[in-house]
XYZ file of C-alpha atoms in Angstrom:
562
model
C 0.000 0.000 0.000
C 2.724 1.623 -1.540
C 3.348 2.863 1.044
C -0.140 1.716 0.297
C -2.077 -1.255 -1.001
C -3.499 -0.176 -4.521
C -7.504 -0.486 -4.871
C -8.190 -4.448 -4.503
C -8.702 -6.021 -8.051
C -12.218 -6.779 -7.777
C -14.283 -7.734 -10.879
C -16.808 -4.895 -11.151
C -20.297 -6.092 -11.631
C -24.117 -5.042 -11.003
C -26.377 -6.656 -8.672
C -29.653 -6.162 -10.580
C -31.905 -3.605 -9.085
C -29.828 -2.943 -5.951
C -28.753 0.624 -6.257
C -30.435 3.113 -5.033
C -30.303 6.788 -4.501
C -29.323 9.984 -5.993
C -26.260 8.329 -7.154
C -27.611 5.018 -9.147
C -28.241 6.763 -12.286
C -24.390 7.588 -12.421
C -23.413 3.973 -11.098
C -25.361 2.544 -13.689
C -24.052 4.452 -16.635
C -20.472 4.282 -15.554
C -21.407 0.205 -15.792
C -23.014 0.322 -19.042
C -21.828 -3.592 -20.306
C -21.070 -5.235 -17.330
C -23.773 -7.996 -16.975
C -26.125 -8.017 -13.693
C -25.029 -11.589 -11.843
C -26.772 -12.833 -8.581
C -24.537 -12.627 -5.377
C -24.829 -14.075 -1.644
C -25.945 -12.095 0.558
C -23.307 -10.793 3.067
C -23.744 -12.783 6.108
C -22.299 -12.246 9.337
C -18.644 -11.855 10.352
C -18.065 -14.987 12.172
C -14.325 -16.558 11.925
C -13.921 -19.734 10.760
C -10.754 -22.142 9.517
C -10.925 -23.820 6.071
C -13.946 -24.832 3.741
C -15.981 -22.409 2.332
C -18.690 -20.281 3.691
C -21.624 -17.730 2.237
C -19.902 -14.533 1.730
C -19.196 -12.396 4.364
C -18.400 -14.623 6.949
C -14.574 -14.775 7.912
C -13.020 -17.661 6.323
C -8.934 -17.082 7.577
C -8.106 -20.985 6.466
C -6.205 -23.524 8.645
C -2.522 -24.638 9.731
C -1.185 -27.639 8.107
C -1.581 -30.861 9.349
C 1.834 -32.605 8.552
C 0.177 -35.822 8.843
C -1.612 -35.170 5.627
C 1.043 -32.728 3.742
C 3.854 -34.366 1.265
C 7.211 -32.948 0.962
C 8.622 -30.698 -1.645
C 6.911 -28.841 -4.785
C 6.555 -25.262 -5.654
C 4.097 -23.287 -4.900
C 2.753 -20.479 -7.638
C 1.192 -17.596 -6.341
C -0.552 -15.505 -8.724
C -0.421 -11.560 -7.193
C -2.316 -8.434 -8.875
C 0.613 -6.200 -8.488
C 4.376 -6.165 -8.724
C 5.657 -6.023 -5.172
C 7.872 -2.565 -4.511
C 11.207 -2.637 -3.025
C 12.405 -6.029 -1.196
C 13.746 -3.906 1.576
C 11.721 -3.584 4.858
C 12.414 -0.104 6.055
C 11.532 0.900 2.239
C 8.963 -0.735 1.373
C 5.197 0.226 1.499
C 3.292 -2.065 -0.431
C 1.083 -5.047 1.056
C 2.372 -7.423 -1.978
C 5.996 -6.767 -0.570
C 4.329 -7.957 3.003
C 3.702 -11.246 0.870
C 6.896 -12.078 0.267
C 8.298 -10.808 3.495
C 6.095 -13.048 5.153
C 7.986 -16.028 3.756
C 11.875 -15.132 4.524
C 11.819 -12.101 6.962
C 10.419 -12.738 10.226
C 9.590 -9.871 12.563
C 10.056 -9.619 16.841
C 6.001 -10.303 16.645
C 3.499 -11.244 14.476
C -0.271 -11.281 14.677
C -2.483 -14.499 15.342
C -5.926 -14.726 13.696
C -7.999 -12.949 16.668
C -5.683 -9.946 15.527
C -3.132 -10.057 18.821
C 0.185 -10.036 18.959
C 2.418 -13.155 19.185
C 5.805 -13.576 20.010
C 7.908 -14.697 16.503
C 11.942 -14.124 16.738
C 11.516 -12.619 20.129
C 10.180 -15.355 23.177
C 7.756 -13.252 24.801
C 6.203 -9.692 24.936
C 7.815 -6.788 25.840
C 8.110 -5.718 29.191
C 7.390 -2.575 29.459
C 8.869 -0.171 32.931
C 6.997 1.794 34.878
C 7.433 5.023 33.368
C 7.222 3.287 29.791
C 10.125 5.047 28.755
C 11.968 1.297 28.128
C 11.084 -1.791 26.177
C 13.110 -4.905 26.906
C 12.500 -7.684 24.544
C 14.051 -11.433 25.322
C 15.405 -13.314 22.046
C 15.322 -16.741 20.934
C 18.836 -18.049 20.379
C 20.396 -20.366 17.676
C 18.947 -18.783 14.825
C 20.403 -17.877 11.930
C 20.229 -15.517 9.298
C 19.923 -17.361 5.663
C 23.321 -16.073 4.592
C 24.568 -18.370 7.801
C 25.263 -14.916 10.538
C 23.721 -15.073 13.677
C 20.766 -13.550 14.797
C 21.252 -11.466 17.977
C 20.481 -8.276 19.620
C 23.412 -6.691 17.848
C 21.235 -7.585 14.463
C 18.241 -5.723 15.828
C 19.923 -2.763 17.125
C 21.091 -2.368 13.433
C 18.009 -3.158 11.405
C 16.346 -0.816 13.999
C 18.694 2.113 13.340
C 18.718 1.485 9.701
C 14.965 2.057 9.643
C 15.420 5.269 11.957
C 18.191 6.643 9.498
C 18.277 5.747 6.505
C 16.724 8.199 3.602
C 13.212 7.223 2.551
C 12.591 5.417 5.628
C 8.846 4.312 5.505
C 9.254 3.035 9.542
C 10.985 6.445 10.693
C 7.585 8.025 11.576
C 6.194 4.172 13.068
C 9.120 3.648 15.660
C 8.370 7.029 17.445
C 10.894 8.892 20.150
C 12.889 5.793 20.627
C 16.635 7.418 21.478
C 18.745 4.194 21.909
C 18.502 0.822 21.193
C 20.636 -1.570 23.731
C 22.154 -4.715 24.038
C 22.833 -5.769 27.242
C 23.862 -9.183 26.219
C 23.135 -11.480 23.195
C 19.507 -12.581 23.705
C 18.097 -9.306 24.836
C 17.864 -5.883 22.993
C 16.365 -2.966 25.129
C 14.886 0.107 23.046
C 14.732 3.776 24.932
C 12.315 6.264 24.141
C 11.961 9.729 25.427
C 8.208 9.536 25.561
C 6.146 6.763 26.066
C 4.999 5.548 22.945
C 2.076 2.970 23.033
C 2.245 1.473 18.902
C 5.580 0.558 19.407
C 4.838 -3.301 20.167
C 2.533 -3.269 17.433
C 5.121 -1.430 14.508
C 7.055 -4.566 16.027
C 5.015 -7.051 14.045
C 4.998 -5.476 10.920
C 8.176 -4.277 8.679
C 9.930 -2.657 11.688
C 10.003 -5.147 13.493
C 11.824 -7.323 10.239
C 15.299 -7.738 11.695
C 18.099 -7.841 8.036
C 21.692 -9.602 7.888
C 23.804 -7.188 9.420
C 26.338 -9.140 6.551
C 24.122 -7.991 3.919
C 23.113 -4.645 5.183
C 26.740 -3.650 5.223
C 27.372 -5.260 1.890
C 24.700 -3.870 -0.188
C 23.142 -0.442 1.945
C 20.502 1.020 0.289
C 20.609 -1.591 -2.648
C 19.509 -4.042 0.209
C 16.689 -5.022 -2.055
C 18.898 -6.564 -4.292
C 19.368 -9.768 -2.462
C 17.740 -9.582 0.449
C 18.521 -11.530 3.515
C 16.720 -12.361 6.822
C 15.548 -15.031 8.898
C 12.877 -17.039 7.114
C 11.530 -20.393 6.338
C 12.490 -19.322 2.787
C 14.795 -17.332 1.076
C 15.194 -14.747 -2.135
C 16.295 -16.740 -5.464
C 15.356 -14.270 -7.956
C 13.469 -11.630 -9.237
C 12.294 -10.643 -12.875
C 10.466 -7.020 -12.426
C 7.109 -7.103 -13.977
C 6.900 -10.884 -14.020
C 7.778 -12.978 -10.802
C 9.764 -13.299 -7.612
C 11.030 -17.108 -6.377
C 12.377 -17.929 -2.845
C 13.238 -21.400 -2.116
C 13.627 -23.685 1.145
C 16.268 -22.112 3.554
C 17.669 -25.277 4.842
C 19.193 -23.074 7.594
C 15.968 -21.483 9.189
C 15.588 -22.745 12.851
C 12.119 -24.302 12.294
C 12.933 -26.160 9.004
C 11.142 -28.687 10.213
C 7.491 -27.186 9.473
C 8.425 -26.442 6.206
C 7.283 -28.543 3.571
C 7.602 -26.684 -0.149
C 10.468 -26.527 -1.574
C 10.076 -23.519 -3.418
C 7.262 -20.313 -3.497
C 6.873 -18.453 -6.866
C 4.706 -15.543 -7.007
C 4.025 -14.247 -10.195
C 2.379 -10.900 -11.302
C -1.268 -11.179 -12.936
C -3.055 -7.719 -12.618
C -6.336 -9.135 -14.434
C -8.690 -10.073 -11.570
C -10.405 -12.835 -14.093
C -6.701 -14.088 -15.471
C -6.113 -14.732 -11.920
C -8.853 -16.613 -11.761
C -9.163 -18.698 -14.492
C -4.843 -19.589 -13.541
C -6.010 -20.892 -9.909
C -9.376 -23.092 -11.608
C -7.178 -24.255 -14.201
C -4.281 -25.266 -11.782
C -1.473 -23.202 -13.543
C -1.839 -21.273 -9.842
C -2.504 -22.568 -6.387
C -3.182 -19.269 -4.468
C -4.679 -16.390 -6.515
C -4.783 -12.887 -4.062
C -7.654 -10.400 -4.371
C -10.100 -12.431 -6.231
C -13.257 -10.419 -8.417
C -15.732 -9.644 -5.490
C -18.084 -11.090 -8.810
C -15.986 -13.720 -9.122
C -15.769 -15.084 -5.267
C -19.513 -16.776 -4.871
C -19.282 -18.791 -8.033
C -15.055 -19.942 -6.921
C -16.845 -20.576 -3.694
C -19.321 -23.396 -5.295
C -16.351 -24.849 -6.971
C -15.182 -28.659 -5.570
C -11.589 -27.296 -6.188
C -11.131 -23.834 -5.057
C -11.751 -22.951 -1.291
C -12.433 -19.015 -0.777
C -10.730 -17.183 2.516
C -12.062 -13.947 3.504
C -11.910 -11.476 6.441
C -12.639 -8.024 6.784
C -9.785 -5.547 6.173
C -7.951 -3.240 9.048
C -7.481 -0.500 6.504
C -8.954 1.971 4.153
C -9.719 2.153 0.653
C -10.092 6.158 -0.086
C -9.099 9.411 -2.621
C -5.692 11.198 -1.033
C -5.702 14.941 -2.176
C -1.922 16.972 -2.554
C -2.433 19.510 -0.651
C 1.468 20.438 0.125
C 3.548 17.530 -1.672
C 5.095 19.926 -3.493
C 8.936 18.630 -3.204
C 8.476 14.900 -2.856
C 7.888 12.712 -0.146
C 10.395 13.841 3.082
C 11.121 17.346 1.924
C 9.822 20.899 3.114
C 5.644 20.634 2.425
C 4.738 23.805 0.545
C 0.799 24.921 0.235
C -0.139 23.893 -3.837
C -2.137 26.684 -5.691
C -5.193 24.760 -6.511
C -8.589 25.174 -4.943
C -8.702 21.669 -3.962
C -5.368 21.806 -1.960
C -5.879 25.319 -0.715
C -9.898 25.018 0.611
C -11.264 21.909 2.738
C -14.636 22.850 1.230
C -13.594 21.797 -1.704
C -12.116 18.368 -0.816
C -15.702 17.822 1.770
C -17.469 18.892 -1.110
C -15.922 15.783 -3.206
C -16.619 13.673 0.136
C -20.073 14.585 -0.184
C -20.239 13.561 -3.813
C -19.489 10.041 -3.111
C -22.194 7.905 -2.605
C -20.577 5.501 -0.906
C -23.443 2.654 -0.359
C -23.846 2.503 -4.081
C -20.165 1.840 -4.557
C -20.423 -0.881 -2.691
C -23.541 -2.359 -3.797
C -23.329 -1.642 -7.379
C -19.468 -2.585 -7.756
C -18.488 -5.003 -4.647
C -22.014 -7.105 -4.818
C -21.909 -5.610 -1.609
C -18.520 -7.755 0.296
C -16.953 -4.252 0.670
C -18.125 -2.021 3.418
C -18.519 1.626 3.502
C -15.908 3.436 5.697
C -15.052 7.178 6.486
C -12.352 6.692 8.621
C -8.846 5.204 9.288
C -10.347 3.178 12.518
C -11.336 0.132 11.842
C -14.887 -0.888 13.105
C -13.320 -4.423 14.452
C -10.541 -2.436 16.392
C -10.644 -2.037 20.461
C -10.238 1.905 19.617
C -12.975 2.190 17.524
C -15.978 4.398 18.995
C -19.171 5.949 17.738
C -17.428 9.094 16.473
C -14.541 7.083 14.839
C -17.764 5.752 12.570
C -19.647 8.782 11.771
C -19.930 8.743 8.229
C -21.243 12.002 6.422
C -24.467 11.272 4.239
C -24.006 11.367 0.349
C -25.550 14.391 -0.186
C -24.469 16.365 -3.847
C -27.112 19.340 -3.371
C -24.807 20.273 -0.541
C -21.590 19.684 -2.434
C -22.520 22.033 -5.100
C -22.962 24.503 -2.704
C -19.635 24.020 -1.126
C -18.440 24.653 -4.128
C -20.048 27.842 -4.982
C -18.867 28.644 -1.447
C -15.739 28.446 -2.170
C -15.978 30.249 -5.026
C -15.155 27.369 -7.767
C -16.335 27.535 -10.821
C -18.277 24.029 -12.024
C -17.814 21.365 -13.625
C -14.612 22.007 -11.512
C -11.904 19.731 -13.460
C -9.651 17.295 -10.804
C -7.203 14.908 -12.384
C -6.816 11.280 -10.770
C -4.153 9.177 -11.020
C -5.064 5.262 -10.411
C -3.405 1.582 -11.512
C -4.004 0.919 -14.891
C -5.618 -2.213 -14.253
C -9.011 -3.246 -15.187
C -10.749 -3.227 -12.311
C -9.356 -0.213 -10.879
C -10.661 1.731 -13.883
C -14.129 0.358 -13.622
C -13.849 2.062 -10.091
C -12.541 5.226 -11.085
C -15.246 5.327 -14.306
C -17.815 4.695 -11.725
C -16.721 7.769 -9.703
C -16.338 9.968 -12.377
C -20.112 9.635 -13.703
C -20.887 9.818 -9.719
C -19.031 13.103 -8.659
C -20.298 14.740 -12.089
C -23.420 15.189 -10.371
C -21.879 17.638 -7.522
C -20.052 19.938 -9.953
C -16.540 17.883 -10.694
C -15.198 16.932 -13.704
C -13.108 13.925 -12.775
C -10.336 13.512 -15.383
C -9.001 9.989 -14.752
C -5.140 9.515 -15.245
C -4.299 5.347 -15.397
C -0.758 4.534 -14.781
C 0.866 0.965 -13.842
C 1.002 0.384 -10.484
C 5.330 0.840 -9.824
C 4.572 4.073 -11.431
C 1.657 5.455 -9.400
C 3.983 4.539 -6.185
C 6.393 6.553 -7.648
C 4.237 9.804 -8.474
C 2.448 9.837 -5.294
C 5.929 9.826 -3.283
C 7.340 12.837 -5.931
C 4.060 14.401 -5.769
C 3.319 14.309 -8.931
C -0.627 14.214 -8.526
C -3.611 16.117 -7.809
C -6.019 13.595 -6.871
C -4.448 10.021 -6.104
C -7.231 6.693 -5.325
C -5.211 4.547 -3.546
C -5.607 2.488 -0.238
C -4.052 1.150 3.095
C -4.542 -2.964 4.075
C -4.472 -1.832 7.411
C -2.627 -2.301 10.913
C -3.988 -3.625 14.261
C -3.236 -0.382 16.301
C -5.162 2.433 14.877
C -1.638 4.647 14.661
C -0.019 3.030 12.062
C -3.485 3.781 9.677
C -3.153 7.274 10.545
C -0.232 9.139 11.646
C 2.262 7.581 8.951
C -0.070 9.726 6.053
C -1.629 12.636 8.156
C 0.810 13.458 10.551
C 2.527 16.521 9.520
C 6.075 14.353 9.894
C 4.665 10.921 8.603
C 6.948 8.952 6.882
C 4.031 8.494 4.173
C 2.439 11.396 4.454
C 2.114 11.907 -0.007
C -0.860 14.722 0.582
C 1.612 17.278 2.237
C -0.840 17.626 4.958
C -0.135 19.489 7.956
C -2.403 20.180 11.093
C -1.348 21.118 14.390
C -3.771 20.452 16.297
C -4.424 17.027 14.288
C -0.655 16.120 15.441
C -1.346 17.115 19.125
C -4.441 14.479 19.246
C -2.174 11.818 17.761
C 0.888 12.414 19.689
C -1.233 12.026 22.789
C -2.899 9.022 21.733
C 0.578 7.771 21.002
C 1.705 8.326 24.401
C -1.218 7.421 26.332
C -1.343 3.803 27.909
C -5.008 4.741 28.848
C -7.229 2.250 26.097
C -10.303 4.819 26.614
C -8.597 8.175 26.466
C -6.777 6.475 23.549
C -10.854 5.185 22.213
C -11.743 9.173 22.620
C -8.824 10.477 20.887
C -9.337 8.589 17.844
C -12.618 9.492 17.793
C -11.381 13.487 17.747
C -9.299 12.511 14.969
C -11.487 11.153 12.749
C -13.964 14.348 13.375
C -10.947 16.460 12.265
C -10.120 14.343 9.366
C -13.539 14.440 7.852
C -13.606 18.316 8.641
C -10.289 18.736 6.477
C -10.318 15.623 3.999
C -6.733 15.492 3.840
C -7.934 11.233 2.661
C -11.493 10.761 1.682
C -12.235 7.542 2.938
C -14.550 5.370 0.718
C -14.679 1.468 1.872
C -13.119 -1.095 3.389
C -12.251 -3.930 1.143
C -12.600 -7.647 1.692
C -9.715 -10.017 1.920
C -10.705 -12.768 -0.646
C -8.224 -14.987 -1.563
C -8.750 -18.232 -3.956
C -6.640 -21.300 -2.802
C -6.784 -24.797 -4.611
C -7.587 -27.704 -2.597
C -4.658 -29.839 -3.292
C -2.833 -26.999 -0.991
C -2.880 -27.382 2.642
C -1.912 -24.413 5.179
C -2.484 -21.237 3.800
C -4.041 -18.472 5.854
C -5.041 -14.765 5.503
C -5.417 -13.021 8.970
C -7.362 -9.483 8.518
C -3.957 -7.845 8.006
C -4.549 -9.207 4.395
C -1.161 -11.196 4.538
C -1.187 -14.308 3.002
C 0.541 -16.732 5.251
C 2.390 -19.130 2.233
C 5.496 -20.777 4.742
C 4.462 -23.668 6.440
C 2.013 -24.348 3.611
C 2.096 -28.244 1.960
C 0.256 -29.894 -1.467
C -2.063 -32.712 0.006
C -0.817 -36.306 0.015
């Protein structure tokens, strides 16, 4: 995501008769030759482990049984978008967090009830009084794939590399920490100035990713290269555009659970191609499957569907002060859209985000307006307040402002099918409020790239989420967010965040985020449209994969059926 994950690749279709409103009209004529198909309705949100199950109930798949699991093969993956930099503290896409998954391992990781579990570390921080000091205990006898040894020494360095190093995407998730120590081998202690209650969390995601001090000081920035952790696999090669391979590390302390040999995962931005590889067997996993395709792959004897809500966002980032690229002084842009917020909630108020999801997602998707997810312990009734689609009073906003209509906005978005039907379908919508939405497709490696030099005006893009409501917020709104590509800057939005960063209080921290999101939706720095739906296709002659509502897809300890 990118820093963000780019809007899912869902197969946009109609559910005959189901939109309704001032927006349908538009809906329906930006979906002018897309057949009407019957869906499920979405049912409850339930987890379960494998099978299948009506849509909308979690489906996050089950571990391995090694009993049943035969040794060796490779495993093809078939992704919708070419993963960014294969370097942790760089990265910021969720198809990067794919790969990761199978040779970097992280301090912590996240079980299927969303709660942090202990991976290269033994057990959860402990925390002192004043919270000033994290000390986190190690397991021992691992090594790194390259044959070093993983210690505390390794983690102070992968730690400062993602505090220092230019275009850092963890700088901003890591906080006020002012020293990492090592008191001995098996322990690593990080200091912070201010107490700094994500930290744990940033833990189980890239920061947390601990590199080959060997390779860090071989290769620097160009880590990507040939990247080297501790994993269950490790990088063989990568073709850009095409496919990355990592293969069995025999070296990785748990070797035992692994059964593939090798993990391919190869780039198919089609939603249907995808599709029609995992029913034909050319793939065995296929990520972000057609929200039209899902019910009928879900009545097939070979394909098993998992699904669970998102923890993120997708939504329409405005530059509003990315001026200089990503990291560099933010400088107001001369456009009414970056200059007024009445212009940006008068494009919030344009969207008519139930028909969106109806019309497009057979409604899987779910309408959001804010960074806090509805299944996270911070969440509140004001973190879910979602302003009514209402055009009449976006018009006005706009003659408020003084804009003249149709006001012309240019947005960039992936090139890829189903991302256009998206954008298509809220050009004909916004249309109706005064905006002439000029859509600008580019390939997804591209868009990454323009959004970080700020070359955009209007940007649809999205976030796959984090457990701790911080690291879906402060990282792209926080005047000094590592990710921040809109430029935005808001005092007294950085005050509410920095508290709820440093408060170990769960219901101050509950009412905070609750401020923030009334803030957010009275400047629009992100217009928040829906959360998507983590539906992933798996064959049945695969055993062991699972998707968690981080939207990972857990590949390592997977096996083909005996």
């Amino acid at each position: 995501m990118t820093r963000r994950l780019a809007v899912n690749r869902f197969k946009l279709g109609t559910r005959c008769g189901s939109v309704v409103g001032a927006g349908a009209a538009v809906v329906a004529l930006a979906l002018v030759g897309t057949a009407c198909s019957p869906v499920e309705p979405a049912g409850g949100d339930n987890a379960s482990g494998g099978g299948q199950s009506s849509a909308g109930q979690d489906v996050f798949g089950e571990a391995a049984d090694a009993a049943k699991v035969k040794q060796g093969g490779t495993l093809t993956v078939a992704l919708s978008a070419d993963p960014d930099k294969l370097d942790p503290t760089l990265s910021r896409s969720l198809y990067s967090r794919y790969v990761f998954h199978t040779m970097c391992e992280k301090l912590y990781d996240l079980g299927p009830d969303a709660k942090l579990v202990p991976q290269l570390a033994t057990a959860l921080p402990t925390v002192s009084a004043d919270g000033l000091s994290l000390t986190i205990p190690l397991k021992e006898g691992v090594k790194f794939a390259d044959g070093g040894t993983f210690d505390s020494n390794a983690v102070k360095i992968s730690l400062n590399r993602d505090l220092t190093l230019a275009g850092s995407a963890r700088k901003s998730e890591l906080g006020p920490v002012t020293a990492i120590e090592t008191p001995d081998p098996k322990t690593v202690v990080i200091k912070l100035s201010k107490p700094f209650a994500p930290l744990a969390a940033a833990l189980a995601d890239r920061a947390g990713m601990v590199l080959s001090p060997a390779a860090v000081a071989k290769l620097g920035a160009n880590f990507s290269t040939a990247p080297v952790c501790v994993g269950p696999f490790k990088f063989a090669s990568r073709v850009a555009q095409n496919s990355i391979k990592v293969v069995k590390d025999p070296q990785y302390y748990d070797a035992a659970k692994v059964h593939l040999d090798a993990i391919e995962y190869r780039i198919i931005t089609d939603s249907s191609i995808r599709s029609a590889n995992l029913k034909s067997g050319d793939a065995q996993v296929a990520d972000s499957l057609s929200s039209q395709d899902a019910p009928t792959l879900q009545k097939d004897d070979t394909v098993s569907v998992l699904q669970s809500q998102s923890l993120g966002y997708q939504g329409l980032t405005v530059n509003i002060g990315n001026a200089n690229g990503i990291g560099n002084p933010q400088k107001q842009l001369d456009t009414p859209i970056a200059k007024d917020p009445k212009v940006r909630q008068a494009l919030a108020l344009a969207i008519d985000r139930e028909a969106l999801v109806k019309s497009i997602f057979n409604g899987l998707n779910t309408v959001a307006c804010s960074p806090v997810s509805p299944k996270s312990e911070f969440t509140s009734d004001a973190a879910q307040v979602c302003p009514a689609h209402d055009p009449a009073k976006a018009k006005q906003l706009l003659a408020d402002a003084g804009v003249t209509t149709p006001y012309k906005v240019e947005m960039i978005t992936s090139n890829n099918p189903d991302s256009l039907r998206l954008a298509q379908a809220l050009q004909g919508m916004v249309k109706d409020a005064g905006f002439d939405l000029v859509i600008k497709p580019v390939e997804y490696a591209a868009l990454l790239d323009q959004q970080d030099r700020g070359d955009f005006e209007l940007l649809q893009l999205g976030w796959s989420g984090r457990v701790d409501p911080d690291a879906n917020i402060y990282n792209f709104v926080g005047t000094t967010g590592s990710q921040n590509v809109s430029g935005y800057s808001n005092p007294a939005l950085d005050k509410l965040l920095t508290d709820a960063r440093q408060s170990t209080d769960q219901a101050q921290r509950v009412k905070l985020y609750g401020e923030v999101t009334t803030l957010l939706q009275q400047d629009d720095p992100i217009i928040y449209m829906y959360r998507q739906r983590n539906l992933t296709g798996v064959s049945k002659k695969l055993l062991g994969i699972q998707v968690y509502p981080d939207g990972v897809i857990r590949t390592a300890f997977a096996g083909f059926a005996k």
